[in-house]
Coordinates of C-alpha atoms and ligand atoms in Angstrom, one line a residue:
X1 CA -85.9 72.6 -1.6
X2 CA -86.7 70.4 -3.4
X3 CA -84.0 67.8 -2.0
X4 CA -84.3 68.7 1.7
X5 CA -87.7 68.1 1.3
X6 CA -87.5 64.4 -0.3
X7 CA -84.2 63.5 1.8
X8 CA -87.0 64.2 4.7
X9 CA -89.6 62.2 3.5
X10 CA -87.4 59.5 2.5
X11 CA -86.0 59.2 5.8
X12 CA -89.8 59.2 7.4
X13 CA -90.3 55.7 4.7
X14 CA -87.1 54.5 6.5
X15 CA -88.2 54.8 9.5
X16 CA -91.8 53.2 8.8
X17 CA -89.6 50.1 7.3
X18 CA -87.7 49.5 10.2
X19 CA -89.2 49.1 12.8
X20 CA -89.2 46.3 14.3
X21 CA -92.3 46.4 16.3
X22 CA -94.6 47.7 12.6
X23 CA -95.4 43.9 13.1
X24 CA -98.6 45.2 15.6
X25 CA -100.2 47.0 13.4
X26 CA -99.2 45.5 10.2
X27 CA -102.2 42.8 10.2
X28 CA -104.5 45.7 10.9
X29 CA -103.0 47.7 7.7
X30 CA -102.9 44.7 5.3
X31 CA -106.8 43.9 6.0
X32 CA -107.8 47.9 5.5
X33 CA -104.8 47.8 2.7
X34 CA -108.4 48.5 -0.1
X35 CA -109.7 51.5 2.0
X36 CA -106.3 53.1 2.6
X37 CA -105.0 52.6 -1.2
X38 CA -108.6 54.4 -2.0
X39 CA -108.2 57.2 0.8
X40 CA -104.8 57.5 -0.6
X41 CA -106.1 58.1 -4.6
X42 CA -108.9 60.7 -3.0
X43 CA -106.2 62.5 -1.2
X44 CA -104.0 62.9 -4.6
X45 CA -107.3 63.7 -6.8
X46 CA -107.6 66.3 -3.5
X47 CA -104.4 67.5 -3.7
X48 CA -104.2 67.9 -7.7
X49 CA -107.5 69.7 -7.5
X50 CA -106.9 72.2 -5.3
X51 CA -103.3 72.9 -7.5
X52 CA -106.5 73.3 -10.3
X53 CA -107.8 76.9 -9.0
X54 CA -104.3 79.4 -9.1
X55 CA -104.7 78.0 -12.9
X56 CA -108.0 78.9 -13.2
X57 CA -107.0 82.2 -11.4
X58 CA -104.4 83.3 -13.6
X59 CA -106.5 82.4 -17.1
X60 CA -108.9 84.9 -15.6
X61 CA -106.4 87.3 -14.6
X62 CA -104.5 87.7 -17.8
X63 CA -107.9 87.6 -20.0
X64 CA -109.2 90.5 -17.7
X65 CA -106.3 92.6 -17.6
X66 CA -105.9 91.4 -22.0
X67 CA -109.3 93.3 -21.7
X68 CA -110.2 90.2 -23.8
X69 CA -112.9 87.8 -21.9
X70 CA -116.7 88.2 -21.8
X71 CA -119.2 87.1 -19.4
X72 CA -119.9 83.9 -20.4
X73 CA -116.5 83.2 -20.0
X74 CA -116.0 84.8 -16.5
X75 CA -119.0 82.4 -15.6
X76 CA -117.7 79.7 -16.7
X77 CA -114.5 80.3 -14.5
X78 CA -116.7 80.9 -11.6
X79 CA -118.4 77.6 -12.9
X80 CA -115.0 75.4 -12.9
X81 CA -114.3 77.1 -9.4
X82 CA -117.4 75.8 -8.0
X83 CA -117.2 72.3 -9.9
X84 CA -113.6 71.8 -8.4
X85 CA -114.4 73.3 -5.1
X86 CA -117.6 70.4 -5.3
X87 CA -115.3 67.5 -6.3
X88 CA -112.4 68.6 -3.7
X89 CA -115.7 68.1 -1.0
X90 CA -116.5 64.6 -2.1
X91 CA -113.0 63.1 -2.4
X92 CA -112.0 64.8 1.1
X93 CA -114.6 63.2 3.3
X94 CA -113.5 60.2 1.2
X95 CA -110.1 59.9 1.9
X96 CA -110.6 61.2 5.6
X97 CA -113.6 58.1 5.9
X98 CA -111.4 55.6 4.8
X99 CA -107.8 56.8 5.9
X100 CA -108.7 58.3 9.7
X101 CA -111.4 55.0 9.6
X102 CA -108.4 52.4 9.1
X103 CA -106.9 54.1 11.8
X104 CA -109.6 54.2 14.1
X105 CA -109.5 50.2 13.2
X106 CA -105.4 50.0 14.2
X107 CA -106.6 51.5 17.5
X108 CA -109.0 49.2 18.1
X109 CA -107.2 46.5 17.1
X110 CA -104.2 47.3 19.2
X111 CA -106.3 48.4 22.5
X112 CA -107.5 44.8 22.4
X113 CA -104.9 42.6 21.7
X114 CA -103.0 44.5 25.0
X115 CA -105.7 43.8 26.6
X116 CA -105.8 40.3 26.0
X117 CA -102.0 40.1 26.4
X118 CA -101.9 42.2 29.9
X119 CA -104.3 39.7 31.3
X120 CA -102.6 36.4 30.6
X121 CA -99.6 37.9 32.2
X122 CA -99.1 36.8 36.4
X123 CA -100.2 38.4 39.6
X124 CA -96.5 38.9 40.1
X125 CA -96.5 41.3 37.2
X126 CA -99.4 43.5 38.3
X127 CA -97.8 43.9 42.0
X128 CA -94.5 45.3 40.1
X129 CA -96.6 47.8 37.2
X130 CA -98.7 50.7 38.0
X131 CA -102.4 50.4 36.8
X132 CA -102.3 53.7 35.8
X133 CA -98.7 53.5 33.6
X134 CA -101.0 50.0 31.9
X135 CA -104.0 52.9 31.5
X136 CA -100.9 55.4 29.9
X137 CA -100.2 52.4 27.7
X138 CA -103.8 51.7 26.7
X139 CA -105.1 55.6 26.0
X140 CA -101.9 57.4 25.5
X141 CA -99.6 55.3 23.4
X142 CA -102.2 53.6 21.4
X143 CA -103.9 57.0 20.6
X144 CA -100.4 58.1 19.4
X145 CA -99.9 55.3 17.4
X146 CA -102.9 55.9 16.0
X147 CA -102.1 59.5 15.2
X148 CA -98.9 58.8 13.5
X149 CA -100.9 55.9 11.1
X150 CA -103.6 58.0 10.5
X151 CA -102.4 61.8 10.2
X152 CA -98.7 60.6 9.3
X153 CA -99.8 59.0 6.4
X154 CA -102.1 62.1 5.4
X155 CA -99.3 64.9 6.0
X156 CA -97.0 62.0 5.0
X157 CA -98.5 62.3 1.5
X158 CA -99.7 65.4 1.6
X159 CA -96.3 67.0 2.3
X160 CA -94.7 65.1 -1.1
X161 CA -97.6 65.4 -3.4
X162 CA -99.0 68.4 -2.5
X163 CA -95.3 70.1 -1.7
X164 CA -93.6 68.7 -4.9
X165 CA -96.7 69.6 -7.5
X166 CA -96.6 73.0 -6.1
X167 CA -93.2 73.9 -6.0
X168 CA -92.9 71.8 -9.7
X169 CA -96.0 74.6 -10.5
X170 CA -94.5 77.5 -9.2
X171 CA -91.3 76.3 -11.4
X172 CA -93.3 75.9 -14.5
X173 CA -93.6 79.4 -14.2
X174 CA -89.9 80.9 -12.9
X175 CA -87.9 79.3 -11.8
X176 CA -85.9 82.0 -10.7
X177 CA -88.4 83.3 -8.6
X178 CA -89.3 80.3 -7.2
X179 CA -85.7 79.6 -5.9
X180 CA -86.2 83.0 -4.3
X181 CA -89.4 82.3 -2.3
X182 CA -88.3 78.9 -0.5
X183 CA -85.9 81.2 0.9
X184 CA -87.7 80.9 4.0
X185 CA -89.6 77.6 3.7
X186 CA -86.8 75.8 5.3
X187 CA -87.6 78.2 8.4
X188 CA -91.3 76.6 8.7
X189 CA -90.0 73.2 8.7
X190 CA -87.9 73.8 11.3
X191 CA -90.2 75.6 12.9
X192 CA -93.0 73.3 13.0
X193 CA -90.8 70.5 14.1
X194 CA -89.7 72.5 17.1
X195 CA -93.1 73.6 17.6
X196 CA -94.6 70.3 17.6
X197 CA -92.3 68.6 19.6
X198 CA -92.7 70.8 22.8
X199 CA -96.2 71.5 22.0
X200 CA -96.2 67.6 22.4
X201 CA -93.8 67.4 26.1
X202 CA -96.0 70.1 27.5
X203 CA -99.3 68.2 26.4
X204 CA -97.8 65.2 28.2
X205 CA -97.5 67.2 31.2
X206 CA -101.1 69.1 30.7
X207 CA -102.1 65.1 30.4
X208 CA -100.7 64.0 33.4
X209 CA -101.7 67.1 35.9
X210 CA -105.1 66.2 34.5
X211 CA -104.7 62.9 35.8
X212 CA -102.9 64.0 39.0
X213 CA -106.5 66.8 39.4
X214 CA -109.3 63.6 38.5
X215 CA -107.1 61.6 40.8
X216 CA -107.0 63.9 43.6
X217 CA -110.6 65.0 43.5
X218 CA -112.2 60.3 42.9
X219 CA -110.2 59.8 46.4
X220 CA -111.5 62.4 48.2
X221 CA -115.1 62.1 46.9
X222 CA -114.4 58.4 47.4
X223 CA -113.4 58.9 50.9
X224 CA -115.5 61.8 51.6
X225 CA -117.2 59.6 54.8
X226 CA -113.7 60.3 56.3
X227 CA -113.0 63.8 55.5
X228 CA -116.5 64.8 57.0
X229 CA -116.3 62.6 60.3
X230 CA -112.4 64.1 60.7
X231 CA -113.5 67.4 59.9
X232 CA -110.7 67.4 56.8
X233 CA -112.5 69.0 54.7
X234 CA -110.9 72.1 54.9
X235 CA -107.0 70.0 54.0
X236 CA -108.9 68.1 50.7
X237 CA -110.2 71.8 49.2
X238 CA -107.1 73.0 49.9
X239 CA -105.5 69.7 48.2
X240 CA -107.6 69.5 45.2
X241 CA -106.7 73.8 44.7
X242 CA -103.0 72.9 44.7
X243 CA -103.3 70.2 42.0
X244 CA -105.6 72.4 40.5
X245 CA -103.6 75.4 40.0
X246 CA -100.5 72.8 38.9
X247 CA -103.1 71.9 35.4
X248 CA -103.7 75.6 34.9
X249 CA -100.4 76.7 35.0
X250 CA -99.1 73.3 32.8
X251 CA -102.4 74.5 30.2
X252 CA -100.7 78.3 30.8
X253 CA -96.9 77.3 29.9
X254 CA -98.4 75.2 26.5
X255 CA -100.8 78.1 25.6
X256 CA -97.9 80.1 25.2
X257 CA -96.2 77.7 23.1
X258 CA -99.0 77.3 20.4
X259 CA -100.4 80.7 20.8
X260 CA -96.6 81.6 19.2
X261 CA -96.7 78.9 17.1
X262 CA -99.1 80.5 14.3
X263 CA -97.3 83.5 14.1
X264 CA -94.5 82.7 13.8
X265 CA -95.5 80.1 11.0
X266 CA -97.3 83.1 9.3
X267 CA -94.7 86.1 9.5
X268 CA -92.3 83.2 7.5
X269 CA -94.9 82.2 4.9
X270 CA -95.9 85.9 4.4
X271 CA -91.7 86.2 4.0
X272 CA -91.7 84.9 0.9
X273 CA -95.2 86.4 -0.1
X274 CA -93.0 89.7 0.1
X275 CA -90.1 88.4 -1.7
X276 CA -92.7 87.0 -4.3
X277 CA -94.8 90.7 -4.4
X278 CA -91.4 92.0 -5.1
X279 CA -89.2 89.8 -7.0
X280 CA -92.7 88.4 -9.0
X281 CA -93.7 92.7 -9.2
X282 CA -90.5 93.5 -11.1
X283 CA -90.9 90.6 -12.9
X284 CA -94.5 91.4 -14.2
X285 CA -93.1 94.7 -15.2
X286 CA -90.6 93.7 -17.0
X287 CA -92.9 90.7 -19.2
X288 CA -90.8 87.9 -17.7
X289 CA -94.2 86.6 -16.2
X290 CA -98.0 87.5 -16.7
X291 CA -99.9 89.5 -14.0
X292 CA -102.1 85.9 -14.2
X293 CA -98.6 84.1 -13.7
X294 CA -98.0 86.5 -10.4
X295 CA -101.2 86.0 -9.1
X296 CA -101.4 82.2 -9.2
X297 CA -98.0 82.5 -8.2
X298 CA -99.1 83.8 -4.8
X299 CA -102.0 81.2 -4.4
X300 CA -99.7 78.4 -5.6
X301 CA -97.3 79.9 -1.8
X302 CA -100.5 79.6 0.1
X303 CA -100.8 75.5 -0.5
X304 CA -97.4 75.4 0.1
X305 CA -97.5 76.2 4.0
X306 CA -99.2 73.2 5.0
X307 CA -96.8 70.9 3.4
X308 CA -93.8 72.8 4.7
X309 CA -95.4 72.0 7.9
X310 CA -96.7 68.7 7.5
X311 CA -93.0 67.9 7.0
X312 CA -92.4 69.1 10.2
X313 CA -95.2 67.7 11.9
X314 CA -95.2 64.4 10.6
X315 CA -91.8 63.6 11.9
X316 CA -92.4 64.3 15.1
X317 CA -95.4 62.3 14.8
X318 CA -94.2 59.1 13.8
X319 CA -90.9 59.1 16.0
X320 CA -93.7 59.3 18.6
X321 CA -95.5 56.7 17.4
X322 CA -92.9 54.5 17.0
X323 CA -92.0 55.1 19.9
X324 CA -95.4 54.5 21.7
X325 CA -95.1 51.5 19.4
X326 CA -92.0 49.8 21.0
X327 CA -93.4 50.5 24.3
X328 CA -96.7 48.0 23.4
X329 CA -94.5 45.8 21.8
X330 CA -92.7 45.5 25.3
X331 CA -95.1 44.7 26.9
X332 CA -96.3 42.5 24.5
X333 CA -93.0 40.8 24.5
X334 CA -93.5 40.3 28.4
X335 CA -94.3 36.6 28.5
X336 CA -96.6 35.0 31.5
X337 CA -94.0 33.3 34.5
X338 CA -97.0 30.5 34.7
X339 CA -97.5 29.6 32.4
X340 CA -98.0 25.9 29.8
X341 CA -95.3 24.0 29.8
X342 CA -94.8 21.9 26.7
X343 CA -95.3 18.1 28.0
X344 CA -98.0 19.5 30.3
X345 CA -100.4 16.9 31.9
X346 CA -104.2 17.2 31.4
X347 CA -105.9 17.0 34.6
X348 CA -109.4 15.1 34.6
X349 CA -110.8 14.3 38.0
X350 CA -109.0 14.7 41.3
X351 CA -108.7 11.4 43.3
X352 CA -105.0 12.6 45.2
X353 CA -104.0 14.4 48.1
X354 CA -102.8 18.0 47.5
X355 CA -99.3 17.4 49.0
X356 CA -97.2 20.3 49.5
X357 CA -93.0 19.5 49.4
X358 CA -90.5 21.5 52.0
X359 CA -92.3 24.4 50.0
X360 CA -90.2 27.8 49.8
X361 CA -91.7 31.0 48.8
X362 CA -90.5 34.6 48.4
X363 CA -92.1 37.4 46.3
X364 CA -88.7 38.7 45.6
X365 CA -87.1 35.9 43.6
X366 CA -83.5 37.6 43.8
X367 CA -83.4 37.2 47.9
X368 CA -85.0 33.8 47.9
X369 CA -81.4 31.4 47.7
X370 CA -80.5 33.6 51.1
X371 CA -83.3 31.9 52.0
X372 CA -83.7 35.2 54.7
X373 CA -86.3 37.3 53.0
X374 CA -89.0 33.7 52.3
X375 CA -92.5 34.5 53.5
X376 CA -93.0 31.1 53.3
X377 CA -90.4 28.4 54.4
X378 CA -89.8 24.5 54.0
X379 CA -93.7 23.9 54.3
X380 CA -94.3 19.7 54.1
X381 CA -98.4 19.4 53.9
X382 CA -100.4 16.1 53.1
X383 CA -104.0 16.7 53.1
X384 CA -105.8 13.6 51.7
X385 CA -108.6 13.4 48.9
X386 CA -111.8 15.1 50.7
X387 CA -110.5 16.1 53.9
X388 CA -110.3 19.4 55.3
X389 CA -107.1 21.5 56.0
X390 CA -107.9 24.4 58.6
X391 CA -104.8 26.8 58.5
X392 CA -104.7 29.2 61.6
X393 CA -101.6 32.0 62.4
X394 CA -100.8 35.4 63.2
X395 CA -101.8 38.3 60.7
X396 CA -99.2 38.7 58.3
X397 CA -97.7 34.4 59.2
X398 CA -98.2 33.3 55.6
X399 CA -101.9 32.4 55.4
X400 CA -103.2 33.9 52.5
X401 CA -99.6 33.1 50.2
X402 CA -99.7 29.9 51.1
X403 CA -103.5 29.6 49.4
X404 CA -102.2 31.2 46.5
X405 CA -99.7 28.9 45.4
X406 CA -101.9 25.8 44.9
X407 CA -103.6 27.4 42.1
X408 CA -100.7 28.9 40.7
X409 CA -101.5 32.8 41.0
X410 CA -98.2 32.3 42.7
X411 CA -95.4 29.8 42.2
X412 CA -93.1 27.9 44.4
X413 CA -89.4 29.1 44.7
X414 CA -88.5 26.0 45.9
X415 CA -89.8 23.0 46.7
X416 CA -93.2 20.9 44.7
X417 CA -96.8 21.8 45.2
X418 CA -98.2 17.8 43.8
X419 CA -101.9 17.3 43.0
X420 CA -102.4 13.4 42.5
X421 CA -99.0 12.9 43.2
X422 CA -97.9 14.9 40.0
X423 CA -96.3 18.6 40.8
X424 CA -98.9 21.6 39.7
X425 CA -96.4 23.0 37.7
X426 CA -97.1 20.0 34.8
X427 CA -100.1 20.7 35.1
X428 CA -102.3 22.6 32.6
X429 CA -103.2 25.9 34.1
X430 CA -106.0 25.8 32.9
X431 CA -107.6 22.6 34.0
X432 CA -105.8 23.2 37.4
X433 CA -107.9 26.5 37.5
X434 CA -110.7 24.8 36.5
X435 CA -110.6 22.1 39.4
X436 CA -109.9 24.7 42.3
X437 CA -112.8 27.2 43.5
X438 CA -110.9 30.0 45.8
X439 CA -113.1 32.3 47.7
X440 CA -109.8 35.2 48.1
X441 CA -109.6 37.3 51.7
X442 CA -110.5 40.9 50.3
X443 CA -114.0 40.4 48.4
X444 CA -114.2 41.6 45.0
X445 CA -117.2 42.5 43.3
X446 CA -117.4 43.9 40.2
X447 CA -120.0 46.5 39.4
X448 CA -123.1 44.4 38.0
X449 CA -125.8 42.3 39.6
X450 CA -125.4 40.2 42.2
X451 CA -126.3 37.2 39.4
X452 CA -123.1 38.5 37.6
X453 CA -121.2 38.6 40.3
X454 CA -121.7 34.8 41.7
X455 CA -121.6 33.4 38.2
X456 CA -119.0 35.7 37.1
X457 CA -121.2 36.0 33.8
X458 CA -121.2 32.1 33.2
X459 CA -125.0 32.1 31.5
X460 CA -125.4 27.9 31.6
X461 CA -126.0 28.1 35.4
X462 CA -129.5 27.2 36.0
X463 CA -131.4 29.5 39.0
X464 CA -131.6 26.6 40.7
X465 CA -128.2 26.0 41.7
X466 CA -127.8 29.9 42.0
X467 CA -130.8 29.7 44.8
X468 CA -128.7 26.9 46.2
X469 CA -125.4 28.5 46.8
X470 CA -126.6 31.5 47.5
X471 CA -128.4 29.3 50.5
X472 CA -125.3 27.7 51.7
X473 CA -123.6 30.6 51.7
X474 CA -126.3 32.4 53.9
X475 CA -126.8 35.3 51.4
X476 CA -130.0 34.4 50.3
X477 CA -132.8 36.2 52.4
X478 CA -130.8 39.3 51.4
X479 CA -130.9 38.8 48.4
X480 CA -134.8 37.8 48.5
X481 CA -135.0 41.0 50.7
X482 CA -134.1 43.6 48.1
X483 CA -136.8 44.5 45.1
X484 CA -134.4 42.8 42.8
X485 CA -133.4 40.3 44.0
X486 CA -130.5 38.5 42.3
X487 CA -130.9 41.5 39.6
X488 CA -130.0 44.3 42.1
X489 CA -126.7 46.3 41.1
X490 CA -124.2 46.5 43.3
X491 CA -121.0 48.7 43.1
X492 CA -121.1 51.7 41.1
X493 CA -124.3 53.2 40.3
X494 CA -125.6 50.2 42.7
X495 CA -126.5 49.8 46.2
X496 CA -123.2 49.3 48.5
X497 CA -123.0 46.2 50.4
X498 CA -122.3 45.9 53.8
X499 CA -118.8 43.9 54.5
X500 CA -120.1 40.8 55.5
X501 CA -122.8 40.6 52.7
X502 CA -119.7 40.9 50.1
X503 CA -118.0 38.3 51.6
X504 CA -121.1 36.3 51.4
X505 CA -121.5 37.1 47.8
X506 CA -118.1 36.4 47.2
X507 CA -118.6 32.4 49.0
X508 CA -122.0 31.8 47.0
X509 CA -119.1 32.4 44.1
X510 CA -117.1 29.9 44.9
X511 CA -119.3 27.4 46.8
X512 CA -121.5 27.6 43.2
X513 CA -118.2 26.2 41.6
X514 CA -118.5 22.8 40.6
X515 CA -114.8 22.1 42.0
X516 CA -112.4 18.8 43.6
X517 CA -110.9 21.4 46.0
X518 CA -112.2 24.2 48.0
X519 CA -110.0 26.8 48.7
X520 CA -111.2 29.6 51.6
X521 CA -109.3 32.6 52.7
X522 CA -111.2 33.6 56.0
X523 CA -114.4 33.5 54.5
X524 CA -116.5 34.4 58.0
X525 CA -114.3 37.3 59.1
X526 CA -117.2 39.8 58.5
X527 CA -120.4 38.1 59.4
X528 CA -121.7 37.8 63.2
X529 CA -121.4 34.7 65.0
X530 CA -124.2 32.5 64.5
X531 CA -124.5 33.5 60.3
X532 CA -120.9 32.5 60.7
X533 CA -121.6 28.6 62.2
X534 CA -124.4 28.5 60.4
X535 CA -121.8 28.7 57.2
X536 CA -118.7 26.2 58.8
X537 CA -121.8 23.9 58.8
X538 CA -122.5 23.8 55.5
X539 CA -118.9 24.0 54.2
X540 CA -118.2 20.6 56.4
X541 CA -121.2 19.0 55.2
X542 CA -119.1 19.1 51.9
X543 CA -116.2 17.4 53.1
X544 CA -115.9 14.0 51.1
X545 CA -117.1 15.4 48.3
X546 CA -114.3 18.0 48.3
X547 CA -110.9 18.7 49.3
X548 CA -111.3 21.8 51.9
X549 CA -108.7 24.3 52.4
X550 CA -109.6 26.9 55.0
X551 CA -107.6 30.1 56.7
X552 CA -109.8 31.9 59.7
X553 CA -108.7 33.8 62.4
X554 CA -111.3 32.5 64.6
X555 CA -110.0 28.8 65.4
X556 CA -113.7 27.4 66.4
X557 CA -114.0 27.5 62.8
X558 CA -111.3 25.0 62.1
X559 CA -111.6 22.7 65.3
X560 CA -113.4 20.0 63.2
X561 CA -110.8 19.9 60.5
X562 CA -108.8 16.7 59.9
X563 CA -105.7 19.0 60.4
X564 CA -105.0 22.0 61.2
X565 CA -101.7 23.6 60.8
X566 CA -100.3 27.2 62.3
X567 CA -97.7 29.5 61.0
X568 CA -96.0 32.0 62.6
X569 CA -93.3 34.0 60.5
X570 CA -93.8 31.8 57.3
X571 CA -93.2 28.7 59.2
X572 CA -95.5 25.7 60.0
X573 CA -95.1 25.7 64.5
X574 CA -97.7 23.4 65.0
X575 CA -100.0 20.5 63.3
X576 CA -102.6 18.3 64.6
X577 CA -105.8 17.8 65.1
X578 CA -108.0 20.0 67.3
X579 CA -107.3 17.5 70.3
X580 CA -103.8 17.2 69.6
X581 CA -103.1 21.2 69.5
X582 CA -105.2 21.6 72.5
X583 CA -102.5 18.6 74.6
X584 CA -99.6 20.8 73.8
X585 CA -100.9 24.0 74.8
X586 CA -98.9 25.8 72.3
X587 CA -99.9 28.9 70.8
X588 CA -103.3 27.5 69.3
X589 CA -104.2 26.5 72.4
X590 CA -103.6 29.4 74.0
X591 CA -105.4 31.5 71.3
X592 CA -108.3 29.0 71.2
X593 CA -109.0 29.4 75.2
X594 CA -108.7 34.0 74.6
X595 CA -111.3 33.5 72.3
X596 CA -113.3 31.6 74.2
X597 CA -114.1 33.9 76.6
X598 CA -114.1 36.6 74.4
X599 CA -117.2 34.6 72.6
X600 CA -119.0 33.9 76.0
X601 CA -118.9 37.6 76.4
X602 CA -120.2 38.5 72.8
X603 CA -123.3 36.2 73.5
Ligands
ADP701 P1 -101.7 36.2 56.4 O1 -102.5 35.8 55.2 O2 -100.8 35.5 57.0 O3 -101.8 37.8 57.1 P2 -100.3 36.7 54.3 O4 -99.9 35.9 53.3 O5 -101.0 38.1 53.8 O6 -100.4 37.2 55.9 O7 -98.4 38.1 53.6 C1 -97.6 37.4 54.7 C2 -96.1 38.1 53.8 O8 -96.1 38.4 52.7 C3 -96.2 39.8 54.7 O9 -95.2 39.9 55.2 C4 -97.0 40.9 53.7 O10 -96.3 42.2 53.3 C5 -96.3 39.7 52.9 N1 -96.6 39.9 51.4 C6 -97.4 39.6 50.8 N2 -98.6 39.9 49.5 C7 -97.5 40.7 49.1 C8 -97.1 40.3 47.7 N3 -97.7 41.1 47.1 N4 -95.9 41.2 47.4 C9 -94.8 41.6 48.3 N5 -95.2 40.8 49.4 C10 -96.2 40.2 49.8
MG702 MG1 -104.1 36.7 54.7

């Protein structure tokens, strides 16, 4: 038994040693080295204190059965027990603080490291990986690692120290009896292993069902207006009922397993008890052991059940932790596709043109060679510094994709983009992006104040600058009409801004940034024509100081541009000034005239 026990523990330690991803938690463990050692020392002290109690019971029973005890000695024995219990309490508190505290530190460190890393990954990574999966790594996996380091360490030490010591003390009383009593023990180890594996699997399913449930409910509440407007309450309720039923079903299977686990364990330890009662009782009759030994033996048996369970449990705990750690390691090992290459050029101030040289781009890199599925193909553009480039084209023609290539949200598949005559892939990414202000098509606001949303948390920005940007984006009057002005909360728990208001906040964010290149993706798509014209006027006034690239579905917004290109299916079909394009009388001219008529009707 002892052999089985020890070899299991060794195996567990080996798993620890051979873990290549162990480097991830090592620094935090080293940082808390002192607390781990202190915690383990306290844990071992508690184990030995626990082992003292059966000794005292033995003395008492032996004295009692020999009728040689007085009240004073009895009181002393009782006080021993009180003293030991107090010490156990204190040391148990200490090890919990030290070891569980350490595992929390590991959790914190690992989570920060994971988030910090995931943040550096390229946009294409987030296209491939579901946010829900990333959330699962950040919660479940990190929790498993915490459990493996905290409770794993405790269970392992307990299994080894308390297990061996209890067996040692029992063998000290009587070897033969010990051997017999240990017969049912492997069943406890195997049972604990079997059940904890099964429980973990079911627990995972319960968690999954729970996240389904919350997601379905959250989505129904987020879309409550649609549900009401289309009278879909019944369907919404029955969908929630379905996922709720699934969740309860998963929970019930878990209960069936947990419900049979403890009775099973108790059965096996009671089997040992029966053996002690019968064999030990016989040995007591034959005076091989004293009545005190007999009672102490039973107490040791009680102490042994937990270490046996722990052996079964801890192997799972550590295996699970290792699997989680490997998954986290895989993410940490993922390198950002877009990153600084050695020998990068430092970009100080942009003075030259933005040039696209035969640029082809495809979102799926494996089909890029055929060129069939490229979103952009053979794009050539040259925008001189301080000039305005307008980009038009039907939806899905690749306008947003083209803009995304400039700050290297994605990298070109073929060809190159040059800034000041330097391939942007040779520039430091941070430098490049710091020279560009970029307003994406979908305005995104964080939950926070309007000020935070415009400044993006940059505290150095002065009020005057903030106001100027808000005025330029034609959102200042709206902001001041709110009682709290710039401090108004938006997003969750805050007020709901209209699409056009959101867009103008996002525009103010882009206008605030002191940059050399301004990229605007359909900045006036959601504002009324009058405001739109005013905004375009401000943007125009910035030409000369910076290069402006503007996409617009409203052609009148780009008619003044120094150069206009029209995209269709990822190819440039027309390019020139407004006058030139009107003279060509193709896509641009036709769309322009159509919109002109529409706008006349609107007024
Ligand atoms: P536009 O801005 O002109 O409407 P986009 O550049 O947004 O066009 O899209 C061009 C094409 O690229 C579309 O067919 C769209 O489905 C595809 N596309 C856009 N973003 C992605 C992405 N992240 N992954 C894969 N395909 C994309
Ligand atoms: Mg677009």
